[in-house]
PDB file of C-alpha atoms in Angstrom:
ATOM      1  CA  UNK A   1       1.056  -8.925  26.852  1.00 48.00           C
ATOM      2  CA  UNK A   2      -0.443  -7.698  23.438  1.00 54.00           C
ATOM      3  CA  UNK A   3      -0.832  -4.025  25.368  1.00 58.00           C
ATOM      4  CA  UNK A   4       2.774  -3.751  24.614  1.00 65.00           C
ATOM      5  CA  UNK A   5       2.904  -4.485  20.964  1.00 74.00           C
ATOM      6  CA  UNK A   6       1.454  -2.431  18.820  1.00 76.00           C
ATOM      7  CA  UNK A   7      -0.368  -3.290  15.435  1.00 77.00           C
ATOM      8  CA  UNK A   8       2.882  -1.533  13.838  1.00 81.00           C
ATOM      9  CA  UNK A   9       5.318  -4.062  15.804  1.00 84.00           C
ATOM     10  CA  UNK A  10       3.509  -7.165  14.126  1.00 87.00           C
ATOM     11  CA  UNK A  11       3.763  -5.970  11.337  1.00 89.00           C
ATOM     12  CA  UNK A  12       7.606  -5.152  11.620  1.00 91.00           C
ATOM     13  CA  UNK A  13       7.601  -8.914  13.179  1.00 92.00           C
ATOM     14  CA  UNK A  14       6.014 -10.286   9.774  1.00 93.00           C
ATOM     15  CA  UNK A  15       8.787  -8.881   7.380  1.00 94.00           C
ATOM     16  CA  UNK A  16      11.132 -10.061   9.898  1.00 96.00           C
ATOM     17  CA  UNK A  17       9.541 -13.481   9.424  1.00 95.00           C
ATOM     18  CA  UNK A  18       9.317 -12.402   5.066  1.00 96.00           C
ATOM     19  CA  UNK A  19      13.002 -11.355   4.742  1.00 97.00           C
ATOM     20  CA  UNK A  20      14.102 -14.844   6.510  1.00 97.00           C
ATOM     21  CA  UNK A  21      11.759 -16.562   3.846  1.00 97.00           C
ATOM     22  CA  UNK A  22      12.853 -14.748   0.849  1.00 97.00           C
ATOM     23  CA  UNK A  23      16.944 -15.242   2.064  1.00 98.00           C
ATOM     24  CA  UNK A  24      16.104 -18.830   2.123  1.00 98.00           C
ATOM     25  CA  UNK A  25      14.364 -18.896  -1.385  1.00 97.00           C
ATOM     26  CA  UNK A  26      17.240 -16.756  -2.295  1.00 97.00           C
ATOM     27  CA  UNK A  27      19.502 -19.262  -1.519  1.00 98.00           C
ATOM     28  CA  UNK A  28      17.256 -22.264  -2.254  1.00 97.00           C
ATOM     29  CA  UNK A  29      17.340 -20.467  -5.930  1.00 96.00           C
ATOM     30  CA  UNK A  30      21.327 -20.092  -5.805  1.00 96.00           C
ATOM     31  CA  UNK A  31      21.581 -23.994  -5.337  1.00 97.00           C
ATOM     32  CA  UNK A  32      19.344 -25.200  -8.252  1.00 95.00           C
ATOM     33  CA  UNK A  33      21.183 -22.849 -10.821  1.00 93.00           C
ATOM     34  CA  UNK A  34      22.543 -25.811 -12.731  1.00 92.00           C
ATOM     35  CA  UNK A  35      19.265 -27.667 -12.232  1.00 93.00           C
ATOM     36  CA  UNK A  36      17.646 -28.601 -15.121  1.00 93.00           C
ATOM     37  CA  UNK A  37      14.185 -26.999 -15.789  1.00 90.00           C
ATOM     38  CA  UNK A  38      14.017 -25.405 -12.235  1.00 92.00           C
ATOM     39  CA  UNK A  39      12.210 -22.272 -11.935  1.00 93.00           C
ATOM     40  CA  UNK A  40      13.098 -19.722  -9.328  1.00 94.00           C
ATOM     41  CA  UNK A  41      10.841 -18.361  -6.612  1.00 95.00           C
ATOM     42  CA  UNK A  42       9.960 -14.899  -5.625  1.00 94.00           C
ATOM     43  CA  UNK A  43       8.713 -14.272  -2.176  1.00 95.00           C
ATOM     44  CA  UNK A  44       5.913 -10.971  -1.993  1.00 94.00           C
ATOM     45  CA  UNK A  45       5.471  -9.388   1.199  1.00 93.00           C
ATOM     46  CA  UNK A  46       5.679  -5.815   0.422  1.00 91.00           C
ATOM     47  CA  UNK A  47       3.081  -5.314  -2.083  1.00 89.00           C
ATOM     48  CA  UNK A  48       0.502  -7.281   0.007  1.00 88.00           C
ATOM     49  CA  UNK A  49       1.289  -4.878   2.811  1.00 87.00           C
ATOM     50  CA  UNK A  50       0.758  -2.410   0.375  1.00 87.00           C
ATOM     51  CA  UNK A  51      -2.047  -3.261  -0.680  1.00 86.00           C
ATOM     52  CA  UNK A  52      -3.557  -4.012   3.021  1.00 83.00           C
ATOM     53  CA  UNK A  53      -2.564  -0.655   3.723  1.00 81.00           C
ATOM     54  CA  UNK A  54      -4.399   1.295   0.982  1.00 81.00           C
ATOM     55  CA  UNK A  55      -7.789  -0.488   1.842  1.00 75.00           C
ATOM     56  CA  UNK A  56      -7.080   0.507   5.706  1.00 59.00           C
ATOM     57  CA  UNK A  57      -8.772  -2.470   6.958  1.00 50.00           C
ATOM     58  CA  UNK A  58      -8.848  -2.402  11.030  1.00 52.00           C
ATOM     59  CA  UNK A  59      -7.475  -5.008  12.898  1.00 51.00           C
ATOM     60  CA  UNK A  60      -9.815  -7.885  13.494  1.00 49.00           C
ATOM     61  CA  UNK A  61     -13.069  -7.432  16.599  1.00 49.00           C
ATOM     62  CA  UNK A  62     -15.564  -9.500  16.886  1.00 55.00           C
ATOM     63  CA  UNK A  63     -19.042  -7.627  18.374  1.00 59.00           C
ATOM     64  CA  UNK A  64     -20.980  -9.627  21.110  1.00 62.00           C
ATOM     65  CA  UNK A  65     -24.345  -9.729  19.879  1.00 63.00           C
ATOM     66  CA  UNK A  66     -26.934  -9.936  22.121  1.00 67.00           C
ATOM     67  CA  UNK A  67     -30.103 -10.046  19.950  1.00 67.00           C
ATOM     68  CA  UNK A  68     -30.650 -11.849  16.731  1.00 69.00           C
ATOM     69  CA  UNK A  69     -31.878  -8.863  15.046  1.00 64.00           C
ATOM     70  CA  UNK A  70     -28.821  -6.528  15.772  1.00 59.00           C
ATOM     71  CA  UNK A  71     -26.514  -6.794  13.195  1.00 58.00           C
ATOM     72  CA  UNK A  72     -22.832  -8.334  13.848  1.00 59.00           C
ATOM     73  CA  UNK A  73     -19.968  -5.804  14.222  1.00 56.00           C
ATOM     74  CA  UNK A  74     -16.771  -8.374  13.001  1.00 53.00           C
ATOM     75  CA  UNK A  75     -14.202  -7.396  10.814  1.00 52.00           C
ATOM     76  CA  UNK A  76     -11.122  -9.228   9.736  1.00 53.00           C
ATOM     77  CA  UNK A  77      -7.569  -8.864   8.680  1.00 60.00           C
ATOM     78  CA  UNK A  78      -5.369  -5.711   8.455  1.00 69.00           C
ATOM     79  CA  UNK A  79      -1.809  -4.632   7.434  1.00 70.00           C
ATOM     80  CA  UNK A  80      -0.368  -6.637  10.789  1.00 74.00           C
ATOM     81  CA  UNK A  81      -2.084  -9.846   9.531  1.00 79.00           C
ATOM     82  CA  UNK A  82       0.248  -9.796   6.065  1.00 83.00           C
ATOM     83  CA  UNK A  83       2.038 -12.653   5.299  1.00 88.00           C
ATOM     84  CA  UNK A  84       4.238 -13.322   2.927  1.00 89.00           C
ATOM     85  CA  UNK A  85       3.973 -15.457  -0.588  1.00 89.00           C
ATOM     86  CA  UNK A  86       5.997 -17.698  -2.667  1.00 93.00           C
ATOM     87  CA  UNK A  87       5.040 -17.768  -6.412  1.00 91.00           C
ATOM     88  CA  UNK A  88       6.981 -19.361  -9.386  1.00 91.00           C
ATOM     89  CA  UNK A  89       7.377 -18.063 -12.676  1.00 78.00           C
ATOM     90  CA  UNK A  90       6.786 -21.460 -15.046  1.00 78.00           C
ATOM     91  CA  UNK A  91       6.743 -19.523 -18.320  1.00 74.00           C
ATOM     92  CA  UNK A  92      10.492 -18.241 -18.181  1.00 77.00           C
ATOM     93  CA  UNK A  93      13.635 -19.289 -18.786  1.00 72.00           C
ATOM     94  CA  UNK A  94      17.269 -18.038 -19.147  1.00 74.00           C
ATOM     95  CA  UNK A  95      19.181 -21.204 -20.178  1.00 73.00           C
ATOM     96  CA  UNK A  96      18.548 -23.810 -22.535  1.00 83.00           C
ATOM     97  CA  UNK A  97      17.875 -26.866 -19.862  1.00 86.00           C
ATOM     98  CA  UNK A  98      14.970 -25.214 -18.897  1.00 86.00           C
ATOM     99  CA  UNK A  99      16.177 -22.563 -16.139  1.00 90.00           C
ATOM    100  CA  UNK A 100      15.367 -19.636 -15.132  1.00 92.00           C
ATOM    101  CA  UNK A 101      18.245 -18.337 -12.345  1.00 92.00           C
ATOM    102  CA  UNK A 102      20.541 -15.629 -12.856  1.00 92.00           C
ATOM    103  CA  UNK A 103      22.953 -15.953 -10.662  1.00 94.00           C
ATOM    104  CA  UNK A 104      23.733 -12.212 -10.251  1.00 96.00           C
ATOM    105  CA  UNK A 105      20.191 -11.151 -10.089  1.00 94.00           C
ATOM    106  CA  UNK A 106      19.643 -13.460  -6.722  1.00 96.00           C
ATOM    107  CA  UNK A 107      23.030 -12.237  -5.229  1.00 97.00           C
ATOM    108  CA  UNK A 108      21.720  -8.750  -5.637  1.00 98.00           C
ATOM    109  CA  UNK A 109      18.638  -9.372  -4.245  1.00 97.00           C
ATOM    110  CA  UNK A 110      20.434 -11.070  -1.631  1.00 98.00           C
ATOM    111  CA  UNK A 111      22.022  -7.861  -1.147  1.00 98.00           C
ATOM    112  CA  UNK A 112      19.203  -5.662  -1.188  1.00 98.00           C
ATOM    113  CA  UNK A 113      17.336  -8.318   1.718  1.00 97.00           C
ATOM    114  CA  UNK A 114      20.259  -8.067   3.862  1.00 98.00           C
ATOM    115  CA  UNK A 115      19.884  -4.637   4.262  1.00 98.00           C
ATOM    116  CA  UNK A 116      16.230  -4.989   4.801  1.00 97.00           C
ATOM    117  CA  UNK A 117      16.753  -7.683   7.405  1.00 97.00           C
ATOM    118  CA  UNK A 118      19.233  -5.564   9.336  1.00 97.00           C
ATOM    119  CA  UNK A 119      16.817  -2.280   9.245  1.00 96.00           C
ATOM    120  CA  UNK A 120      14.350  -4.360  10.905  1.00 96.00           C
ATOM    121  CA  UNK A 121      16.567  -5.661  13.186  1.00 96.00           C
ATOM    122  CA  UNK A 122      17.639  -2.187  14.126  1.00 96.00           C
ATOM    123  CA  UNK A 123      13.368  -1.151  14.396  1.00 92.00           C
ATOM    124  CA  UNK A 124      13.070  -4.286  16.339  1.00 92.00           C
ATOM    125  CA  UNK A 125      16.062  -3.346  18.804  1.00 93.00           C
ATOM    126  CA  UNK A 126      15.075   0.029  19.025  1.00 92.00           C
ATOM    127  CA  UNK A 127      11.561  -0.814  20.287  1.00 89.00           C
ATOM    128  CA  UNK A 128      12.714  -3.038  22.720  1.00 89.00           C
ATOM    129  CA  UNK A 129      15.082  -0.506  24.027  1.00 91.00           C
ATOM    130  CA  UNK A 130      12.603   2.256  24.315  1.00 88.00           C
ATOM    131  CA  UNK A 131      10.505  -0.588  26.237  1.00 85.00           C
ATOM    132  CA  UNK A 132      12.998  -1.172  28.721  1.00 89.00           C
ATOM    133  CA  UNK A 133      13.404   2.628  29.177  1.00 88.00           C
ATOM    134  CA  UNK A 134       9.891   3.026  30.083  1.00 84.00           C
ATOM    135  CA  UNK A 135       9.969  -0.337  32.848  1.00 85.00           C
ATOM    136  CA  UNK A 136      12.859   1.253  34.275  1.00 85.00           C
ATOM    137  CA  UNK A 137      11.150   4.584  34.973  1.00 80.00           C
ATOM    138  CA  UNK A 138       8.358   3.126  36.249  1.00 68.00           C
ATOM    139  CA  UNK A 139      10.105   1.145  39.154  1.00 66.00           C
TER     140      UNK A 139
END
């Protein structure tokens, strides 16, 4: 089944899977506003896959070595294999309890992962689509 996903679909699958985390920090972050000395969460998934990117590390394969002496062909990881990150920020605050939520900072970041979710959504659709396309022609 793998043959047809490609490396770029996991990867579109993973920020599916990091925009559904980072709505429910979001929103885990909108709830504690009046909580006192709770910190707010960020979720990273795009500079990760940045960062997997620029070192263009291949998708994992493991060699079969057949003599002790040859040397092992394995490498690990790649941009598909990104996950996403939750990290707090202890050190900040924006109200006196202890706090650190601004209300209209998560709302527009709300915002700004809504319209991320939904372009994948559409990427996500539109693969699938082209995938049916292709079964039918074959029949």
């Amino acid at each position: 089944m793998a043959f047809f996903f490609p490396p770029s679909f996991r990867i579109v699958e993973n920020a599916l899977d990091a925009a559904t985390l980072r709505q429910r920090v979001i929103a885990n972050n909108i709830a504690n506003v009046d909580t006192p000395g709770y910190k707010s969460q960020r979720v990273e998934f795009e500079s990760i896959l940045k960062e997997a990117l620029q070192e263009n590390n291949p998708t994992s394969f493991i060699g079969k070595r057949t003599d002790p002496r040859h040397l092992s062909i394995e490498t690990t990881g790649g941009p598909e294999e990104v996950r996403a990150s939750v990290s707090t920020d202890p050190t900040t605050w924006v109200e006196n309890n202890g706090n650190n939520v601004d209300v209209e900072y998560e709302m527009t970041k709300m915002a700004e992962n809504q319209i991320w979710y939904n372009a994948l959504v559409e990427e996500t659709n539109s693969f699938f689509t082209r995938l049916r396309e292709v079964i039918k022609e074959g029949r």
